[in-house]
DNA sequence: CCCCCCCC
């Protein structure tokens, strides 16, 4: 007779108002055992697991002391169990990779029973995020990725600052968003044989923590995450097809090597948008560059109902004696080498003001985290094109450097000349200093 | 009641 799923409580509905629940779940990850000294100086031990049920609900559970003794061995990744008699508390966002508002703790009262393999519970729940959207995430971010291994380094053993022996291996993943990012694998995963990484296999990596490193972004696969090599899931098939049907020869936007930070940006006077507004309204204003921390709020895609061009086709021939392309506007049958270049009107916002700025190619690439050809590729589908742009709204603070110059008349031309992700650590220190200066001043 | 997600 078929099992009645409703006999078990849905994980998604667990809260601290729930009484007398029993859940039936699969263990999808398991941490190592940690020992600790609690506040009243008692020694304790704990490990945690992630649990998935047949409705796709996920929750983190921590098992303490007696529960470790009773169930520590039994709970293994991939196996199914029923759990009851645990305590619910609001999840600590700092330590949970799952979206559930609550998490479970189990101690001496816990009831855990091994269940038969339950095929209606998935073995893993993935929330795969393409690499281009990783560029726009608030950091640190926890993501699941599906990409082609485009390169890998040898495993490297070293001792960490606090004396731990570690082995890491860096790989570079790329996906059909034409982006790539370096990801660090650790210990056993790092020490898989080289041949596992050869021949551009598709890998799914679950629970990658993404952080700012240097000028770019880098991932690190957490202990409780997962590494799947050439899995048969639709996302893997899609990425594999992209790679074999031209992706392998495409230019990739690297998140890890400062691709968005390349080139010489003018470093402007630190300002906010209202400072720029004031400066640009002054008649005596001479050319000046400002740097502002702000967000991209909107791109003007329509004007009085009319769709606006977002890029133009430019000549890419190199000028004589110059390494720069001439960038002359050409028609679509242009006889020189042509490439799309952005020309956008963007509204940028900070905490107190917002302003529309003409945003040319280099700056627009930074503001949108995308290449002009990626937008042009969608030219048959205006809605998809605009959706791709909307994706970047408010996603990431940008430093905007801006020169002001004249166009012969007294009218001041204000433009965005460069946009790049804010280095959060540096910016955080800057803000802290501002606060402490204010305290001193008061 | 734990809790770092390691490194350049």
Short mmCIF file of C-alpha atoms (C1' of nucleotides) in Angstrom, two decimals:
data_model
loop_
_atom_site.label_atom_id
_atom_site.label_comp_id
_atom_site.label_asym_id
_atom_site.label_seq_id
_atom_site.Cartn_x
_atom_site.Cartn_y
_atom_site.Cartn_z
CA UNK A 1 0.00 0.00 0.00
CA UNK A 2 1.26 3.46 -0.84
CA UNK A 3 2.62 5.44 2.00
CA UNK A 4 0.59 8.48 2.97
CA UNK A 5 2.97 11.42 2.85
CA UNK A 6 0.66 13.52 4.99
CA UNK A 7 1.42 11.21 7.93
CA UNK A 8 4.56 13.29 8.28
CA UNK A 9 4.81 16.95 8.95
CA UNK A 10 6.10 19.12 6.06
CA UNK A 11 9.48 20.65 6.86
CA UNK A 12 8.42 23.88 5.20
CA UNK A 13 5.67 24.34 7.82
CA UNK A 14 7.81 23.74 10.90
CA UNK A 15 7.90 26.67 13.28
CA UNK A 16 8.14 27.14 17.02
CA UNK A 17 4.34 26.93 17.13
CA UNK A 18 4.45 23.39 15.80
CA UNK A 19 3.86 20.70 18.42
CA UNK A 20 4.10 16.93 18.20
CA UNK A 21 5.56 16.81 14.72
CA UNK A 22 7.40 13.97 13.06
CA UNK A 23 9.29 14.56 9.84
CA UNK A 24 10.46 12.00 7.33
CA UNK A 25 13.59 13.14 5.58
CA UNK A 26 16.79 12.37 3.77
CA UNK A 27 20.12 13.56 5.19
CA UNK A 28 21.70 15.62 2.40
CA UNK A 29 24.81 16.79 4.21
CA UNK A 30 26.59 16.19 7.47
CA UNK A 31 29.23 18.31 9.19
CA UNK A 32 32.18 17.07 11.19
CA UNK A 33 31.86 16.75 14.96
CA UNK A 34 32.79 19.84 16.96
CA UNK A 35 33.55 19.98 20.66
CA UNK A 36 33.19 23.09 22.74
CA UNK A 37 33.19 24.54 26.25
CA UNK A 38 29.81 26.00 27.10
CA UNK A 39 29.36 29.09 29.25
CA UNK A 40 28.99 27.15 32.49
CA UNK A 41 32.24 25.42 31.57
CA UNK A 42 30.72 22.11 30.62
CA UNK A 43 32.22 20.34 27.68
CA UNK A 44 29.86 19.68 24.81
CA UNK A 45 29.83 18.20 21.35
CA UNK A 46 27.70 18.84 18.34
CA UNK A 47 27.37 18.13 14.66
CA UNK A 48 24.80 19.28 12.17
CA UNK A 49 22.93 17.79 9.24
CA UNK A 50 20.78 19.20 6.47
CA UNK A 51 17.43 17.48 6.02
CA UNK A 52 15.23 17.33 2.91
CA UNK A 53 11.67 16.01 2.73
CA UNK A 54 9.45 14.78 -0.10
CA UNK A 55 7.94 18.24 -0.60
CA UNK A 56 11.33 19.82 -1.12
CA UNK A 57 11.47 21.44 2.33
CA UNK A 58 14.93 21.80 3.80
CA UNK A 59 16.05 22.53 7.34
CA UNK A 60 19.25 22.43 9.31
CA UNK A 61 19.40 20.25 12.42
CA UNK A 62 22.06 20.27 15.12
CA UNK A 63 22.57 17.23 17.34
CA UNK A 64 24.09 17.79 20.76
CA UNK A 65 25.73 15.52 23.33
CA UNK A 66 23.38 12.53 23.99
CA UNK A 67 21.97 12.83 20.50
CA UNK A 68 25.53 12.62 19.16
CA UNK A 69 26.09 9.40 21.13
CA UNK A 70 22.75 7.93 20.06
CA UNK A 71 22.59 8.92 16.40
CA UNK A 72 25.99 10.25 15.35
CA UNK A 73 27.01 7.03 13.61
CA UNK A 74 23.60 6.21 12.22
CA UNK A 75 22.96 9.51 10.45
CA UNK A 76 24.66 9.25 7.10
CA UNK A 77 24.37 11.35 3.99
CA UNK A 78 21.92 9.84 1.52
CA UNK A 79 19.95 7.79 4.07
CA UNK A 80 16.36 8.43 5.15
CA UNK A 81 15.09 8.85 8.72
CA UNK A 82 12.17 10.03 10.76
CA UNK A 83 12.92 12.71 13.36
CA UNK A 84 10.80 13.92 16.24
CA UNK A 85 11.13 15.40 19.72
CA UNK A 86 13.50 18.17 18.71
CA UNK A 87 13.38 21.88 19.48
CA UNK A 88 12.75 24.62 16.96
CA UNK A 89 14.49 27.94 17.10
CA UNK A 90 14.86 30.81 14.67
CA UNK A 91 17.74 30.07 12.33
CA UNK A 92 20.94 32.01 12.72
CA UNK A 93 21.42 33.47 9.26
CA UNK A 94 25.17 33.65 9.71
CA UNK A 95 25.49 29.92 9.87
CA UNK A 96 22.69 28.56 7.77
CA UNK A 97 22.93 28.06 4.05
CA UNK A 98 19.27 27.07 3.84
CA UNK A 99 16.37 29.45 3.49
CA UNK A 100 14.22 27.98 6.29
CA UNK A 101 13.32 30.52 8.95
CA UNK A 102 13.87 27.93 11.69
CA UNK A 103 16.37 25.28 12.56
CA UNK A 104 16.16 22.17 14.71
CA UNK A 105 18.19 21.09 17.71
CA UNK A 106 18.16 17.61 19.18
CA UNK A 107 19.54 16.44 22.50
CA UNK A 108 18.67 13.67 24.99
CA UNK A 109 14.96 13.56 24.11
CA UNK A 110 15.52 13.13 20.40
CA UNK A 111 13.79 10.30 18.56
CA UNK A 112 15.47 9.32 15.30
CA UNK A 113 14.64 6.15 13.40
CA UNK A 114 16.17 4.93 10.21
CA UNK A 115 13.61 4.64 7.41
CA UNK A 116 13.72 2.65 4.21
CA UNK A 117 15.20 4.33 1.19
CA UNK A 118 12.44 6.65 0.16
CA UNK A 119 12.47 7.39 -3.55
CA UNK A 120 9.95 10.21 -3.27
CA UNK A 121 12.56 12.25 -1.41
CA UNK A 122 15.18 13.74 -3.72
CA UNK A 123 18.83 13.11 -2.96
CA UNK A 124 19.70 16.75 -3.24
CA UNK A 125 17.99 20.05 -3.75
CA UNK A 126 19.84 22.43 -6.01
CA UNK A 127 19.29 26.15 -6.48
CA UNK A 128 21.64 26.67 -9.38
CA UNK A 129 22.68 30.18 -10.09
CA UNK A 130 24.46 31.19 -13.29
CA UNK A 131 27.88 32.80 -12.95
CA UNK A 132 26.89 36.12 -14.40
CA UNK A 133 24.36 36.61 -11.62
CA UNK A 134 27.03 35.67 -9.07
CA UNK A 135 28.75 38.88 -10.14
CA UNK A 136 25.77 40.86 -8.87
CA UNK A 137 25.22 39.17 -5.53
CA UNK A 138 25.71 40.79 -2.16
CA UNK A 139 28.70 39.11 -0.55
CA UNK A 140 29.36 36.78 1.05
CA UNK A 141 26.90 34.71 -0.95
CA UNK A 142 26.17 31.02 -0.85
CA UNK A 143 25.39 29.55 -4.25
CA UNK A 144 25.04 26.30 -6.15
CA UNK A 145 26.85 26.29 -9.49
CA UNK A 146 26.78 24.21 -12.62
CA UNK A 147 29.66 24.77 -14.99
CA UNK A 148 32.30 23.38 -17.29
CA UNK A 149 35.77 22.96 -15.78
CA UNK A 150 37.79 25.18 -18.11
CA UNK A 151 41.04 24.83 -16.19
CA UNK A 152 42.38 23.41 -12.95
CA UNK A 153 45.54 23.55 -10.90
CA UNK A 154 47.38 20.76 -9.12
CA UNK A 155 46.40 20.08 -5.51
CA UNK A 156 48.43 22.13 -3.07
CA UNK A 157 49.17 21.18 0.56
CA UNK A 158 49.99 23.88 3.06
CA UNK A 159 49.57 24.80 6.71
CA UNK A 160 47.05 27.48 7.62
CA UNK A 161 47.79 30.38 9.94
CA UNK A 162 46.32 28.53 12.89
CA UNK A 163 48.30 25.40 12.19
CA UNK A 164 45.79 23.31 10.28
CA UNK A 165 47.09 21.09 7.49
CA UNK A 166 45.04 21.84 4.43
CA UNK A 167 44.93 20.70 0.86
CA UNK A 168 43.31 22.84 -1.77
CA UNK A 169 42.81 22.73 -5.51
CA UNK A 170 41.67 25.65 -7.60
CA UNK A 171 39.47 25.09 -10.60
CA UNK A 172 37.84 27.55 -12.98
CA UNK A 173 34.21 26.99 -13.89
CA UNK A 174 32.41 28.60 -16.81
CA UNK A 175 28.78 28.48 -17.85
CA UNK A 176 26.43 29.60 -20.60
CA UNK A 177 26.20 33.10 -19.13
CA UNK A 178 29.66 33.44 -20.70
CA UNK A 179 31.25 34.03 -17.32
CA UNK A 180 33.88 32.18 -15.39
CA UNK A 181 34.95 32.06 -11.78
CA UNK A 182 37.65 30.38 -9.77
CA UNK A 183 36.47 27.95 -7.11
CA UNK A 184 38.63 26.35 -4.43
CA UNK A 185 38.07 22.72 -3.50
CA UNK A 186 39.37 21.31 -0.22
CA UNK A 187 40.81 18.08 1.20
CA UNK A 188 39.33 14.93 -0.41
CA UNK A 189 37.62 16.87 -3.16
CA UNK A 190 40.91 18.64 -3.94
CA UNK A 191 42.76 15.33 -4.02
CA UNK A 192 40.59 13.61 -6.58
CA UNK A 193 42.72 12.41 -9.46
CA UNK A 194 43.62 14.91 -12.17
CA UNK A 195 41.76 12.86 -14.74
CA UNK A 196 38.47 13.72 -13.01
CA UNK A 197 39.07 17.33 -14.04
CA UNK A 198 40.40 16.68 -17.53
CA UNK A 199 38.43 17.01 -20.76
CA UNK A 200 36.22 19.89 -19.56
CA UNK A 201 33.73 17.90 -17.50
CA UNK A 202 30.56 19.57 -16.25
CA UNK A 203 30.44 19.84 -12.48
CA UNK A 204 27.70 20.82 -10.10
CA UNK A 205 28.98 22.28 -6.87
CA UNK A 206 26.50 22.91 -4.12
CA UNK A 207 27.06 25.41 -1.30
CA UNK A 208 29.88 27.52 -2.60
CA UNK A 209 30.69 30.54 -0.50
CA UNK A 210 31.55 33.50 -2.74
CA UNK A 211 33.73 36.30 -1.45
CA UNK A 212 35.60 39.29 -2.73
CA UNK A 213 39.22 38.51 -3.26
CA UNK A 214 41.59 41.11 -4.66
CA UNK A 215 39.80 42.73 -7.54
CA UNK A 216 37.41 39.92 -8.22
CA UNK A 217 35.21 37.21 -6.80
CA UNK A 218 36.15 33.73 -5.80
CA UNK A 219 34.28 30.69 -4.58
CA UNK A 220 35.14 28.11 -1.96
CA UNK A 221 33.25 24.85 -1.66
CA UNK A 222 32.11 24.32 1.92
CA UNK A 223 32.61 21.09 3.81
CA UNK A 224 28.86 20.56 3.92
CA UNK A 225 28.50 21.23 0.21
CA UNK A 226 28.57 18.70 -2.60
CA UNK A 227 30.59 18.08 -5.76
CA UNK A 228 28.92 16.18 -8.61
CA UNK A 229 30.95 15.27 -11.66
CA UNK A 230 29.05 15.02 -14.97
CA UNK A 231 25.66 14.65 -13.29
CA UNK A 232 22.66 13.84 -15.47
CA UNK A 233 20.49 16.81 -14.71
CA UNK A 234 19.02 19.28 -17.23
CA UNK A 235 21.27 22.16 -16.12
CA UNK A 236 24.36 20.05 -16.79
CA UNK A 237 23.08 19.09 -20.23
CA UNK A 238 22.42 22.72 -21.06
CA UNK A 239 25.90 23.82 -20.04
CA UNK A 240 27.51 20.90 -21.84
CA UNK A 241 25.64 21.84 -25.03
CA UNK A 242 26.62 25.47 -24.72
CA UNK A 243 30.27 24.44 -24.39
CA UNK A 244 30.26 22.09 -27.36
CA UNK A 245 28.22 24.39 -29.59
CA UNK A 246 30.57 27.35 -29.55
CA UNK A 247 30.92 28.17 -25.86
CA UNK A 248 34.44 26.78 -25.77
CA UNK A 249 35.60 29.45 -28.20
CA UNK A 250 33.68 32.34 -26.70
CA UNK A 251 35.34 35.10 -24.74
CA UNK A 252 34.45 34.58 -21.11
CA UNK A 253 33.96 37.34 -18.59
CA UNK A 254 36.11 36.37 -15.63
CA UNK A 255 34.72 37.18 -12.20
CA UNK A 256 37.99 36.22 -10.57
CA UNK A 257 40.69 38.21 -12.25
CA UNK A 258 39.40 41.71 -12.00
CA UNK A 259 37.87 41.79 -15.46
CA UNK A 260 35.51 44.52 -14.33
CA UNK A 261 38.32 46.41 -12.73
CA UNK A 262 40.72 46.36 -15.66
CA UNK A 263 41.80 49.46 -17.47
CA UNK A 264 42.67 52.82 -16.08
CA UNK A 265 39.80 54.40 -14.23
CA UNK A 266 40.05 57.98 -13.16
CA UNK A 267 40.06 58.15 -9.39
CA UNK A 268 37.78 61.00 -8.59
CA UNK A 269 37.02 63.12 -5.63
CA UNK A 270 34.91 61.11 -3.23
CA UNK A 271 31.37 62.44 -3.36
CA UNK A 272 27.71 61.62 -3.18
CA UNK A 273 25.22 62.21 -5.97
CA UNK A 274 23.90 65.44 -4.49
CA UNK A 275 27.45 66.88 -4.52
CA UNK A 276 27.55 66.22 -8.25
CA UNK A 277 24.17 67.82 -8.73
CA UNK A 278 25.37 70.97 -6.93
CA UNK A 279 28.68 71.05 -8.81
CA UNK A 280 27.09 70.61 -12.21
CA UNK A 281 24.67 73.45 -11.58
CA UNK A 282 27.52 75.89 -11.00
CA UNK A 283 28.30 77.90 -14.12
CA UNK A 284 31.98 78.18 -13.30
CA UNK A 285 32.35 74.50 -13.11
CA UNK A 286 35.41 73.13 -14.91
CA UNK A 287 36.03 69.50 -15.79
CA UNK A 288 36.18 67.32 -12.75
CA UNK A 289 35.98 63.65 -11.84
CA UNK A 290 34.03 62.27 -8.89
CA UNK A 291 33.77 58.82 -7.36
CA UNK A 292 30.45 57.84 -5.89
CA UNK A 293 29.24 54.70 -4.19
CA UNK A 294 25.78 54.12 -5.59
CA UNK A 295 23.57 51.56 -7.24
CA UNK A 296 22.20 51.21 -10.72
CA UNK A 297 18.50 51.99 -10.28
CA UNK A 298 17.15 51.84 -13.82
CA UNK A 299 18.18 51.88 -17.45
CA UNK A 300 16.10 53.90 -19.85
CA UNK A 301 14.86 51.27 -22.27
CA UNK A 302 11.86 53.29 -23.47
CA UNK A 303 11.31 56.98 -23.99
CA UNK A 304 7.71 58.17 -24.35
CA UNK A 305 6.75 54.59 -25.13
CA UNK A 306 9.38 54.23 -27.83
CA UNK A 307 12.00 51.54 -27.46
CA UNK A 308 15.42 53.11 -27.16
CA UNK A 309 18.52 51.68 -28.78
CA UNK A 310 20.78 50.26 -26.08
CA UNK A 311 23.88 49.80 -28.19
CA UNK A 312 25.22 50.81 -31.54
CA UNK A 313 27.50 49.05 -33.97
CA UNK A 314 30.97 50.51 -33.95
CA UNK A 315 34.02 50.17 -36.14
CA UNK A 316 36.70 48.19 -34.35
CA UNK A 317 39.55 48.84 -36.80
CA UNK A 318 42.64 50.16 -35.09
CA UNK A 319 43.48 53.73 -35.84
CA UNK A 320 46.81 54.40 -37.54
CA UNK A 321 49.67 54.57 -35.09
CA UNK A 322 47.23 53.96 -32.27
CA UNK A 323 46.25 50.81 -30.43
CA UNK A 324 42.69 52.06 -29.90
CA UNK A 325 39.78 51.12 -32.13
CA UNK A 326 38.23 54.06 -33.95
CA UNK A 327 34.76 53.21 -32.54
CA UNK A 328 33.11 55.10 -35.39
CA UNK A 329 29.43 54.39 -35.65
CA UNK A 330 28.67 52.29 -38.73
CA UNK A 331 25.48 50.89 -40.18
CA UNK A 332 24.67 47.20 -39.85
CA UNK A 333 26.22 46.45 -43.23
CA UNK A 334 29.30 48.40 -42.21
CA UNK A 335 32.38 47.61 -44.20
CA UNK A 336 34.77 47.76 -41.24
CA UNK A 337 34.99 45.21 -38.45
CA UNK A 338 31.97 45.98 -36.33
CA UNK A 339 31.02 45.20 -32.75
CA UNK A 340 28.18 46.33 -30.52
CA UNK A 341 28.97 49.05 -28.00
CA UNK A 342 26.65 50.14 -25.23
CA UNK A 343 25.20 53.60 -25.12
CA UNK A 344 22.77 53.84 -22.21
CA UNK A 345 20.96 56.36 -20.08
CA UNK A 346 21.24 55.03 -16.55
CA UNK A 347 19.76 56.26 -13.32
CA UNK A 348 22.08 55.80 -10.36
CA UNK A 349 20.92 56.13 -6.76
CA UNK A 350 22.61 56.56 -3.44
CA UNK A 351 21.07 57.00 -0.01
CA UNK A 352 19.81 60.51 -0.63
CA UNK A 353 19.65 61.30 -4.33
CA UNK A 354 19.52 59.85 -7.79
CA UNK A 355 20.57 61.09 -11.19
CA UNK A 356 20.42 60.15 -14.87
CA UNK A 357 23.76 59.83 -16.59
CA UNK A 358 24.83 58.94 -20.08
CA UNK A 359 26.72 55.71 -19.66
CA UNK A 360 28.97 54.64 -22.49
CA UNK A 361 30.36 51.28 -23.30
CA UNK A 362 33.11 50.72 -20.72
CA UNK A 363 31.04 52.04 -17.84
CA UNK A 364 27.88 50.27 -19.01
CA UNK A 365 29.68 46.93 -19.11
CA UNK A 366 30.58 47.45 -15.48
CA UNK A 367 27.17 48.70 -14.44
CA UNK A 368 25.33 45.80 -16.08
CA UNK A 369 27.98 43.11 -15.54
CA UNK A 370 27.50 42.14 -19.13
CA UNK A 371 28.95 42.49 -22.57
CA UNK A 372 27.19 44.35 -25.37
CA UNK A 373 27.14 41.27 -27.58
CA UNK A 374 25.21 39.38 -24.89
CA UNK A 375 22.50 41.99 -25.21
CA UNK A 376 22.68 42.04 -29.01
CA UNK A 377 22.27 38.25 -29.02
CA UNK A 378 18.77 38.87 -27.63
CA UNK A 379 17.83 41.40 -30.28
CA UNK A 380 14.96 39.22 -31.56
CA UNK A 381 13.37 39.34 -28.14
CA UNK A 382 13.13 42.81 -26.69
CA UNK A 383 11.50 41.58 -23.47
CA UNK A 384 14.39 39.18 -22.78
CA UNK A 385 16.79 42.00 -23.49
CA UNK A 386 15.14 44.28 -20.97
CA UNK A 387 14.86 41.48 -18.43
CA UNK A 388 18.61 40.90 -18.72
CA UNK A 389 19.18 44.55 -17.94
CA UNK A 390 16.72 44.64 -15.03
CA UNK A 391 18.70 41.83 -13.52
CA UNK A 392 21.41 44.30 -12.57
CA UNK A 393 19.18 46.81 -10.83
CA UNK A 394 20.16 47.43 -7.21
CA UNK A 395 22.18 44.27 -7.17
CA UNK A 396 25.56 45.68 -6.38
CA UNK A 397 26.97 48.96 -5.25
CA UNK A 398 29.05 50.63 -7.92
CA UNK A 399 31.71 53.22 -7.80
CA UNK A 400 30.98 55.66 -10.53
CA UNK A 401 33.72 57.93 -11.73
CA UNK A 402 32.43 60.81 -13.74
CA UNK A 403 34.02 63.63 -15.67
CA UNK A 404 32.16 66.74 -16.53
CA UNK A 405 32.99 68.63 -19.65
CA UNK A 406 31.51 71.20 -21.94
CA UNK A 407 30.04 70.78 -25.35
CA UNK A 408 30.97 74.29 -26.43
CA UNK A 409 27.96 75.76 -24.70
CA UNK A 410 27.55 76.53 -21.04
CA UNK A 411 25.54 73.36 -20.59
CA UNK A 412 27.44 70.87 -18.46
CA UNK A 413 27.63 67.35 -19.78
CA UNK A 414 27.61 64.83 -16.97
CA UNK A 415 28.47 61.24 -17.84
CA UNK A 416 29.36 58.03 -16.14
CA UNK A 417 32.78 56.95 -17.39
CA UNK A 418 33.42 53.88 -15.30
CA UNK A 419 31.48 51.54 -13.04
CA UNK A 420 32.81 48.67 -11.00
CA UNK A 421 31.89 46.66 -7.92
CA UNK A 422 32.64 48.32 -4.64
CA UNK A 423 35.34 46.57 -2.64
CA UNK A 424 33.17 45.99 0.37
CA UNK A 425 35.94 45.52 2.89
CA UNK A 426 37.65 48.76 1.93
CA UNK A 427 34.41 50.65 1.75
CA UNK A 428 33.37 49.28 5.14
CA UNK A 429 36.59 50.56 6.68
CA UNK A 430 36.00 53.94 5.07
CA UNK A 431 32.50 54.12 6.57
CA UNK A 432 33.77 53.08 10.01
CA UNK A 433 36.38 55.81 9.86
CA UNK A 434 33.72 58.36 8.95
CA UNK A 435 31.70 57.30 11.98
CA UNK A 436 34.64 57.46 14.34
CA UNK A 437 35.60 60.89 12.96
CA UNK A 438 32.07 62.08 13.66
CA UNK A 439 32.25 60.74 17.21
CA UNK A 440 35.56 62.52 17.77
CA UNK A 441 34.15 65.74 16.30
CA UNK A 442 31.11 65.65 18.57
"C1'" DC B 1 24.45 24.73 24.23
"C1'" DC B 2 27.78 25.31 18.21
"C1'" DC B 3 29.27 28.37 14.35
"C1'" DC B 4 35.50 28.55 11.46
"C1'" DC B 5 34.28 27.44 6.57
"C1'" DC B 6 40.17 27.23 5.94
"C1'" DC B 7 44.84 29.56 1.46
"C1'" DC B 8 46.73 33.06 -1.71
#
